XYZ file of C-alpha atoms in Angstrom:
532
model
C 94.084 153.179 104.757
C 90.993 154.888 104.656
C 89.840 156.321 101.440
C 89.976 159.921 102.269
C 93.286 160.079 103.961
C 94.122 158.436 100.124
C 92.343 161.544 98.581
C 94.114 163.960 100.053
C 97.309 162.599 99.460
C 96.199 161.788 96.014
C 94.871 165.712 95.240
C 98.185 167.203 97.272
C 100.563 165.429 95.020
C 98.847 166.052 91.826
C 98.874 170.071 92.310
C 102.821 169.453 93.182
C 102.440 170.554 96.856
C 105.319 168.457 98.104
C 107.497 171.361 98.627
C 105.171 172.843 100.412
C 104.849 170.014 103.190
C 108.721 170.126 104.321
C 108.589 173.384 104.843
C 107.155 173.415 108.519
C 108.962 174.748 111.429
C 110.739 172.577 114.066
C 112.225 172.999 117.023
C 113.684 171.085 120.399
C 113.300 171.553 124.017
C 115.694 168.736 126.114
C 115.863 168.640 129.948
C 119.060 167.273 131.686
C 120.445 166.756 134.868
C 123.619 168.066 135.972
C 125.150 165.297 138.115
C 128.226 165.193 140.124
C 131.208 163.093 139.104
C 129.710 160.342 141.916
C 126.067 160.686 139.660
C 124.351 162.298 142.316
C 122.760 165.613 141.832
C 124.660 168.256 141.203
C 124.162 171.115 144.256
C 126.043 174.325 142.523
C 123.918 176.863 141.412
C 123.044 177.195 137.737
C 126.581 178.185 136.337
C 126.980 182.142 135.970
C 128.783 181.129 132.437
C 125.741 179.857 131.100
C 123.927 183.086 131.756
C 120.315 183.591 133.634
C 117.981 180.933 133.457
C 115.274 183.350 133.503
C 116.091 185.506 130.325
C 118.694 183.119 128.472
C 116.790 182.203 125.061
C 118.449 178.785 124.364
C 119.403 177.301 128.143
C 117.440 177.592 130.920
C 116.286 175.101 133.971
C 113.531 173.151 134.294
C 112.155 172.288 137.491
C 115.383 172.509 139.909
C 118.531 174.500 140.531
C 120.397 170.993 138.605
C 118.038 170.306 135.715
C 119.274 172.123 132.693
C 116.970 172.690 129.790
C 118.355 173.192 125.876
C 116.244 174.797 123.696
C 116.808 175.019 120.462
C 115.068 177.874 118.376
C 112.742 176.982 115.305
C 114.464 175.797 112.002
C 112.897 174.682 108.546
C 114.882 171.066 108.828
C 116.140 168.896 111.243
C 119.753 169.526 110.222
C 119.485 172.850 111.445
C 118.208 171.634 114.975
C 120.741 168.845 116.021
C 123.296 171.375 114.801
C 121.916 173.975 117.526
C 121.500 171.113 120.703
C 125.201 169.967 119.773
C 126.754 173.290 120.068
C 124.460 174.642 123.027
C 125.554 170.672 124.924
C 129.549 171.488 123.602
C 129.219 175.217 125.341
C 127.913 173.667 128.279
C 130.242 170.946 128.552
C 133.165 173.002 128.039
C 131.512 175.684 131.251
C 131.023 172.915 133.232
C 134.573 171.575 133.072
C 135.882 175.461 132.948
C 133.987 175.384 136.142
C 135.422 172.049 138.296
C 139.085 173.570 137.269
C 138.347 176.809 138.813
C 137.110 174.840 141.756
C 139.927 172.433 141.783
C 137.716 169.167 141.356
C 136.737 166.283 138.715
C 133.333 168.293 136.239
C 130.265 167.296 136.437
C 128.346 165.548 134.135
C 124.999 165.909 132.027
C 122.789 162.936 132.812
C 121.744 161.487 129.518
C 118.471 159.317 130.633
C 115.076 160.624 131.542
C 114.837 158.808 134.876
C 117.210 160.116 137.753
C 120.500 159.625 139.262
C 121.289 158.668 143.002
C 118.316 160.534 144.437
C 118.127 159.282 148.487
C 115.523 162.111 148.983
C 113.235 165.255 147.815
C 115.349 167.026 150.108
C 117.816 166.493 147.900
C 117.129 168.522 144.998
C 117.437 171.963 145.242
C 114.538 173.636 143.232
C 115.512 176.217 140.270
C 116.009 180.145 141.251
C 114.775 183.104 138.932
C 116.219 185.816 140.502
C 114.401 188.152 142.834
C 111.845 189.673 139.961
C 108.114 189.111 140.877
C 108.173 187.103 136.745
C 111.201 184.926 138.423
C 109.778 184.534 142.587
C 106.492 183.039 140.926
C 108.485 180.295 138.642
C 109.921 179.704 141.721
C 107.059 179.771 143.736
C 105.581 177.579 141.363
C 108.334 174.808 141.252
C 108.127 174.591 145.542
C 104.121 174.008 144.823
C 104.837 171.736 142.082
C 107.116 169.965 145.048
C 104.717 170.296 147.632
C 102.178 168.254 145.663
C 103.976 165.629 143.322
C 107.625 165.309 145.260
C 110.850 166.815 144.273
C 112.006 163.405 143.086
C 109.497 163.360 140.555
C 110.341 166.188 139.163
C 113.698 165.610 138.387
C 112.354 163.395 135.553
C 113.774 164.700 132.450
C 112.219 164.553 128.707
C 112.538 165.886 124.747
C 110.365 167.896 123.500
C 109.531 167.644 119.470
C 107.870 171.403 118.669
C 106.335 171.723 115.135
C 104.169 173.809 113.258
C 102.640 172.952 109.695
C 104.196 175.709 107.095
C 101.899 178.736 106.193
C 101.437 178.658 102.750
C 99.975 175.585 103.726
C 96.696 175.922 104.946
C 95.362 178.785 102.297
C 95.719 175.725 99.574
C 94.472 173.489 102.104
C 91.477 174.902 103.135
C 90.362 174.750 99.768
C 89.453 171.010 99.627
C 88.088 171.473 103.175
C 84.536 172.111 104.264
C 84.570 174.544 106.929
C 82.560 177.277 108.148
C 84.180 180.204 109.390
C 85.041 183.443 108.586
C 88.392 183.759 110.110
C 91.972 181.605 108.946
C 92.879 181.474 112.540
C 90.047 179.722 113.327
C 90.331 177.441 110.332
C 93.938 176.643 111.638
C 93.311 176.605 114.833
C 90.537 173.641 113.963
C 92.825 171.907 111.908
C 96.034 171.441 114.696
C 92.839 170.273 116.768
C 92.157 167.696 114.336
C 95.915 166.735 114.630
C 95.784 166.646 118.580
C 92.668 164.475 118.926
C 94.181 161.589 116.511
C 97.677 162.380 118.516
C 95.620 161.336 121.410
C 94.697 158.217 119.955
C 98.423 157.364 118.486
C 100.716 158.523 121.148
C 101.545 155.078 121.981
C 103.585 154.396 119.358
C 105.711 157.033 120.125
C 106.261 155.401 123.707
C 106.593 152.203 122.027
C 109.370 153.384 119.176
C 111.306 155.725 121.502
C 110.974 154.766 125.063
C 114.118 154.834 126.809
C 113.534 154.101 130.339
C 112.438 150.606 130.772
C 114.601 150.524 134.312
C 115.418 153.174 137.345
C 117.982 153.362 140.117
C 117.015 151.588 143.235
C 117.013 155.094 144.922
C 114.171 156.407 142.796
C 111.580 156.624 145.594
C 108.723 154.640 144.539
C 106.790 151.528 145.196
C 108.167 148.420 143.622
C 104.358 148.591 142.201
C 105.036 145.086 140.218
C 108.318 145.953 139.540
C 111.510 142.979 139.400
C 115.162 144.003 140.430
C 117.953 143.343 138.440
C 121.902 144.699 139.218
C 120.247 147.273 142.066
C 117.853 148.370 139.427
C 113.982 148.378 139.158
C 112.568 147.942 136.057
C 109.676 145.955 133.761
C 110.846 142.950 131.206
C 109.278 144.718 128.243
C 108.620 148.164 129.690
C 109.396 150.721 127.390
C 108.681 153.885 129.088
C 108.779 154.464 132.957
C 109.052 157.605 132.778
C 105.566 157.628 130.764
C 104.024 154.791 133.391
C 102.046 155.496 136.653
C 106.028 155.436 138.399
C 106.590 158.677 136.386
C 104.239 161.702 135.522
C 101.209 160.171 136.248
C 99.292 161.648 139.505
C 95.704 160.884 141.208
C 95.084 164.397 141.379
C 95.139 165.308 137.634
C 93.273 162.041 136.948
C 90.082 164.235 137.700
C 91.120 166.615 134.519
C 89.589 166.111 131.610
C 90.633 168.889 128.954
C 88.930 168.427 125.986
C 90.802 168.202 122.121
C 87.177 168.794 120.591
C 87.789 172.492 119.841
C 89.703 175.212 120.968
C 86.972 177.140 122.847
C 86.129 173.692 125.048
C 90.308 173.189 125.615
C 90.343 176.490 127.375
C 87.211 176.143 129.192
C 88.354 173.047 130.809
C 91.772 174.205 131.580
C 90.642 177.722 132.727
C 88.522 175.421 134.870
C 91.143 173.218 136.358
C 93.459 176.535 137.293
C 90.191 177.997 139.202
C 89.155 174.931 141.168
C 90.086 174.990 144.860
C 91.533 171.246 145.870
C 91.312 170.632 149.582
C 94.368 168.512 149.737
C 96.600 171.331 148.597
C 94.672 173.539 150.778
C 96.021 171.745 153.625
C 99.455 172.659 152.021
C 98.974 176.130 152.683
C 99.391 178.581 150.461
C 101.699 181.381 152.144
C 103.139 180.103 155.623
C 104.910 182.337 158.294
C 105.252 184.643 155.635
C 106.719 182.444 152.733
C 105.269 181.185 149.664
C 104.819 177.266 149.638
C 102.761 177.049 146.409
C 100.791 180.089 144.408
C 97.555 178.838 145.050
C 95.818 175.671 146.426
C 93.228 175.385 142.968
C 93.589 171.710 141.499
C 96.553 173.470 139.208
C 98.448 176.410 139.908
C 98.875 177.401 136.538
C 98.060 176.264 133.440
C 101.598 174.545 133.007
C 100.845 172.205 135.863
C 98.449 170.457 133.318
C 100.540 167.760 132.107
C 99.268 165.953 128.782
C 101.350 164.507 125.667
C 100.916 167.126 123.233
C 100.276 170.865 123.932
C 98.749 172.884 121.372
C 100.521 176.300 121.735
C 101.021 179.930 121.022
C 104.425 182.404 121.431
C 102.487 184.244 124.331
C 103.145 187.971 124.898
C 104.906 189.378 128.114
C 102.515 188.945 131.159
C 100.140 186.785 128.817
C 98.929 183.115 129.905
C 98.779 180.447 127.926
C 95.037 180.093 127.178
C 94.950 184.063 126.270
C 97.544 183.634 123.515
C 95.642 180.978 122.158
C 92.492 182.763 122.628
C 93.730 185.786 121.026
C 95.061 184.172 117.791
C 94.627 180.532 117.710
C 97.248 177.755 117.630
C 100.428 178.190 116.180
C 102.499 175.032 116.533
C 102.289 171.778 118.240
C 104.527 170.644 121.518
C 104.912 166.901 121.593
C 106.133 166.041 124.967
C 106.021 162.116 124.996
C 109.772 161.699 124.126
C 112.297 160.134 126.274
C 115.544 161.717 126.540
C 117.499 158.870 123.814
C 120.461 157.638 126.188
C 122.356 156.640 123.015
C 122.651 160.169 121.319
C 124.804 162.678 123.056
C 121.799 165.357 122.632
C 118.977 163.463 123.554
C 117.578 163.021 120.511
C 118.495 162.362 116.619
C 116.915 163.060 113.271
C 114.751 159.789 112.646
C 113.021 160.297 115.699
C 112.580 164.401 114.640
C 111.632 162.668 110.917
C 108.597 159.993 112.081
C 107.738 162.850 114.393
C 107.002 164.964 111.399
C 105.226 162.642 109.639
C 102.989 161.349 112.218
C 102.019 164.915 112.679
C 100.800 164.995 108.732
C 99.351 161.633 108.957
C 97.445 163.008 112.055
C 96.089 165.654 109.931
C 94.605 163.665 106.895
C 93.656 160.711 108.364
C 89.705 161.470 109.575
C 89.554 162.512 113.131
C 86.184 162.387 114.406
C 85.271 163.946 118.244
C 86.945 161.928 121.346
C 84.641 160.581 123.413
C 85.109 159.794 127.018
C 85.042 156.650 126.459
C 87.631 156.968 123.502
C 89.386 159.402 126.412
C 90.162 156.412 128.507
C 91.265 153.942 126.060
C 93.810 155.985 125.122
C 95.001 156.322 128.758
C 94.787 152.634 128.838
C 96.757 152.395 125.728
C 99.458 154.615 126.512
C 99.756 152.999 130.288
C 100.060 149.427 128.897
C 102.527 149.939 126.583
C 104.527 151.887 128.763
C 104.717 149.333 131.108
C 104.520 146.545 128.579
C 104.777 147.596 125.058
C 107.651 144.880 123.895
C 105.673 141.869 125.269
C 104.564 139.068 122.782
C 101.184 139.775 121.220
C 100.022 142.990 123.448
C 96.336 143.743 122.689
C 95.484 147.557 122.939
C 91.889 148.953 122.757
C 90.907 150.480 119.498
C 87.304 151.644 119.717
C 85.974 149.034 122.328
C 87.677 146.078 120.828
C 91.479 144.389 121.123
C 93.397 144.528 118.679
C 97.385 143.351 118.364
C 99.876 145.935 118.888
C 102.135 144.631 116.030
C 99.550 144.345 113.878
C 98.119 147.985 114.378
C 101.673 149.591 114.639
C 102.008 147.945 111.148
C 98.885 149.307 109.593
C 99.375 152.801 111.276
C 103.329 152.567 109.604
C 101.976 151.259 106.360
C 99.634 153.562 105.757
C 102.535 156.462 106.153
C 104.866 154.892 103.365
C 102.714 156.842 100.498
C 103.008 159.733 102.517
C 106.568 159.651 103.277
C 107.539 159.298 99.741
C 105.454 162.479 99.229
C 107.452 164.126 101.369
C 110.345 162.313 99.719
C 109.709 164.285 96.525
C 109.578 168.045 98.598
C 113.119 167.708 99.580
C 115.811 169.499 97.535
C 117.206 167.423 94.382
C 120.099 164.743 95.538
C 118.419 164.378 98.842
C 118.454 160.760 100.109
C 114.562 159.246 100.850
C 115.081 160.590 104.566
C 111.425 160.200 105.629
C 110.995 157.025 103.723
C 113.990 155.452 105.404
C 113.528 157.172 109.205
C 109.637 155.429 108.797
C 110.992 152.125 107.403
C 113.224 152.174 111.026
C 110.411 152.321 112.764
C 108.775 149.092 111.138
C 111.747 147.213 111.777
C 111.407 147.692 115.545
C 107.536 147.156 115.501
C 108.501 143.493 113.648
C 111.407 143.387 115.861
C 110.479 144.644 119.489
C 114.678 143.879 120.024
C 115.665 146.281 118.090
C 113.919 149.565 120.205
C 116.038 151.237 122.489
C 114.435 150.428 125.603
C 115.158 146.622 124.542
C 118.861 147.326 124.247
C 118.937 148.613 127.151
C 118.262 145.823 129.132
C 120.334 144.036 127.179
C 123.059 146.215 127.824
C 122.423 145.733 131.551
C 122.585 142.376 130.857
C 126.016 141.967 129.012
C 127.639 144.208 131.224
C 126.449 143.547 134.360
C 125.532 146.485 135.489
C 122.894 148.742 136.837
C 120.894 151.315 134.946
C 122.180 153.603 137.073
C 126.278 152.922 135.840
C 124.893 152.308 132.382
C 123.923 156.100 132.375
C 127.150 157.314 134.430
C 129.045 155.447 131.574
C 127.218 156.830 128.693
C 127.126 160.165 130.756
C 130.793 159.920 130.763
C 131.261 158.942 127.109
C 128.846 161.701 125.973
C 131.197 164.695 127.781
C 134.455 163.124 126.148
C 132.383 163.038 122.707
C 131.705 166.622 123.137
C 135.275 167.651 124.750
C 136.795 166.244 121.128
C 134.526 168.154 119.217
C 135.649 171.409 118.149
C 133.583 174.980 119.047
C 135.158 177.501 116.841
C 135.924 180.576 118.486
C 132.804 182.728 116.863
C 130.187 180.427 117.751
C 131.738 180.554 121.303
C 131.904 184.131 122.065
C 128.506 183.974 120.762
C 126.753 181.886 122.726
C 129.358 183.748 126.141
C 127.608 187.150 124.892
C 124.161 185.711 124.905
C 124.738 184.568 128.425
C 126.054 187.902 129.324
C 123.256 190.071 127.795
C 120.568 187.809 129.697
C 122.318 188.458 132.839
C 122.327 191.891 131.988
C 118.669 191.652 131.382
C 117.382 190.085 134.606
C 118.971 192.601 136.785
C 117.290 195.363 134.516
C 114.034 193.701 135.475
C 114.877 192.872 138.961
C 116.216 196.708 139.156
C 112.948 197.937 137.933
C 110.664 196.017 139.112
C 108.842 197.941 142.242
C 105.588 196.090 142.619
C 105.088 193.791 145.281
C 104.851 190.379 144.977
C 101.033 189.723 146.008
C 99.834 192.532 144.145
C 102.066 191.135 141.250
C 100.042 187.398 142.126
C 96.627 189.195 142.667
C 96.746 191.068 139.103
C 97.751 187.993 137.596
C 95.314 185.350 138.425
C 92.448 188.469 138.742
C 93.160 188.610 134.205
């Protein structure tokens, strides 16, 4: 522990600022196939039930037609947030099996694992529709690009989402004890979530190590064995934790080139307003718009600034018509968006509250603990880092590179864990009187698995494959299955019901107000767009 992150802690808990820390906002995004009853991918359109994906505030789709995405809206405690995924995954399961009755056959299912079902090819998967707007052609457009370049299969990879943002009162006391030269808060902020991002950066692969959840893949999962041993029609890694994190997964040669920077705000946006405006000759030979259709929006090295894919997003609510980078540049960072999470296969939302909990405090720790400039160099060890342990995080005595040197996994995840105990009891003492030590006992969790690589999830679920036999892909049918009976017994109340059935009705309401107004055409709606 170094002796500044110590100070801070020390001069935060003498002027009683505990309180003050749990206070942040959290929130959840989780992606999910829809599967048929066989565990294929599901080809029905996005159920009418569940409103328009385009407009609906709290489920919408991700990359195809199949892939549903739950998103939760931002609460002051973790409570608040599982209690929002469960009811949003108990409307949806209760649609979907409204849905095979009207159609006279078995439901289908929600696929709990990141990795995909029986996928035999791109073809396949039927890419998300927004409606006939020129806001829901380009998601559209956008998604065939995304295909065009990366595979459909790939994109069917689901993942969680941990969204957080430090609380307000916050950085006013904060700033205080800082040296920083600025006139502006925003820009003090703005600074400070940097300061988070860059150490993120360094740590993220203890979050791949601690929640990984795809350490195998169906056979039909087009990729290269790459290394890769079978077991039960599966391909997976003996002490892979995340695939879905590995060079099988998200990782492409084409975005290997990018290099956005976590130095500063300013040099993030150059580099990624860079990246959208650089022309790419291979997706040149794509072609942009063929025989009249769209195959992609543009043929720059991104499309839009989305394409970028990186572990945690700094971001800001943007306005309507606004990109990312403008938000930002008009008012600075206002939460984080971790994105390294695997969907949990054991908890019938994807996610639970220790994970949300470590989350939370790895952010803080991120923030106090110094955070000095990345380097390139620093750049690629991290890549390294995060690669290795994805593909071989639970193996005996890992080394990982920590400023140009090896140093043992255990050992480090230990220090890193360790040094969070003081901090964790801080936060301990903000929580309302009677409150168990929730942070204290969600981080001791996470020690246990670091001194026990058996106990993460990705371990048990090779051993589960193991015991029973069975492929990864059945293992998730059966879980899949399990999860929609846990949610069938549960019990929606009517209210919360014919809440969440209006919400889906207004949003279909409100995409055909857009689509009903909207008179521009489509390439003068592009050209105004990318001409901002």
């Amino acid at each position: 522990m170094t002796s500044e992150y110590f100070k801070v802690l020390e001069s935060i808990r003498d002027m009683g600022g505990a309180e003050i820390l749990v206070g942040g906002l959290r929130g959840v995004e989780k992606e999910s196939l829809r599967v048929s009853p066989d565990g294929t991918i599901a080809k029905t359109r996005h159920p009418k039930a569940l409103g328009s994906a385009l407009t609906h505030p709290y489920i919408t789709t991700d990359y195809s037609e199949a892939q549903l995405e739950f998103v939760t809206p931002p609460y002051a405690n973790n409570w608040q947030v599982m209690q929002s995924l469960t009811e949003l995954h108990q409307y949806t399961h209760k649609v979907l099996h409204q849905q095979s009755d009207n159609q006279d056959h078995l439901h289908e299912l929600i696929w709990p694992a990141s990795m995909p079902c029986m996928v035999t090819k791109g073809s396949d998967v039927p890419v998300a529709k927004f409606g006939s707007s020129n806001v829901g052609r380009m998601k559209h457009v956008y998604r065939l690009g995304l295909g065009y370049r990366y595979g459909r299969t790939m994109q069917t990879i689901s993942g969680v989402h941990f969204n957080y943002s430090i609380p307000e009162r916050f950085w006013p006391i904060y700033r205080e004890f800082q040296t920083f030269v600025g006139k502006q808060s925003e820009d003090f902020i703005s600074s400070q979530y940097f300061h988070i991002l860059r150490n993120l950066r360094r740590s993220s692969w203890i979050i791949l190590y601690l929640f990984g959840c795809s350490p195998a893949v169906c056979k039909s999962f087009n990729v290269s064995s790459d290394g890769l041993e079978e077991m039960y029609s599966s391909y997976y890694l003996p002490h892979a934790t995340s695939l879905r994190m590995s060079n099988i997964g998200y990782k492409n040669e084409s975005q290997s080139s990018i290099q956005v920077s976590a130095n500063s705000l300013q040099e993030y946006i150059t580099d990624l307003t860079a990246a959208i405006s650089t022309p790419y000759p291979e997706y040149d030979k794509i072609g942009v718009k063929v025989d009249g259709e769209y195959r992609q929006l543009n043929s720059n090295l991104l499309q839009i600034e989305n394409e970028y894919y990186t572990l945690v997003r700094p971001k800001r609510v943007a306005r309507s018509g606004e990109k990312p980078s403008e938000a930002l540049k008009r008012a600075g960072v206002q939460y984080l968006e971790l994105r390294a999470l695997d969907n949990s296969l054991f908890d019938p939302v994807g996610v639970n509250s220790d994970e949300m909990y470590f989350l939370e405090l790895l952010v803080w720790y991120c923030l106090f603990y110094p955070s000095q400039p990345l380097t390139p160099d620093e750049e690629t060890e991290n890549s390294q880092n995060q690669l290795k342990v994805a593909r071989e995080g639970r193996k005996p005595d890992l080394k990982l590179l920590h400023h140009g040197r090896e140093r043992n996994l255990q050992e480090w995840g230990r220090a890193m864990c360790e040094d969070m105990q003081p901090l964790a009891k801080l936060l301990d003492q903000g929580l309302p009187e009677m409150s168990q030590p929730l942070y204290s006992r969600a981080l001791q969790k996470q020690i246990d698995k670091i001194i026990d690589p058996e106990k993460t999830p990705s371990a048990r679920i090779l051993c589960e494959m193991r015991e029973q036999k069975i492929s990864f892909y059945h293992l998730s049918k059966n879980i899949a299955v399990a999860h929609h009976e846990y949610f069938s017994a549960l019990h929606l109340n009517e209210k919360k019901y014919s809440r969440l059935s209006e919400i889906a009705k207004k949003s279909l309401a409100r995409q055909s107000l857009m689509e009903k107004n909207d008179h521009e055409s489509f390439d003068d709606y592009l050209a105004k767009y990318f001409a901002k």
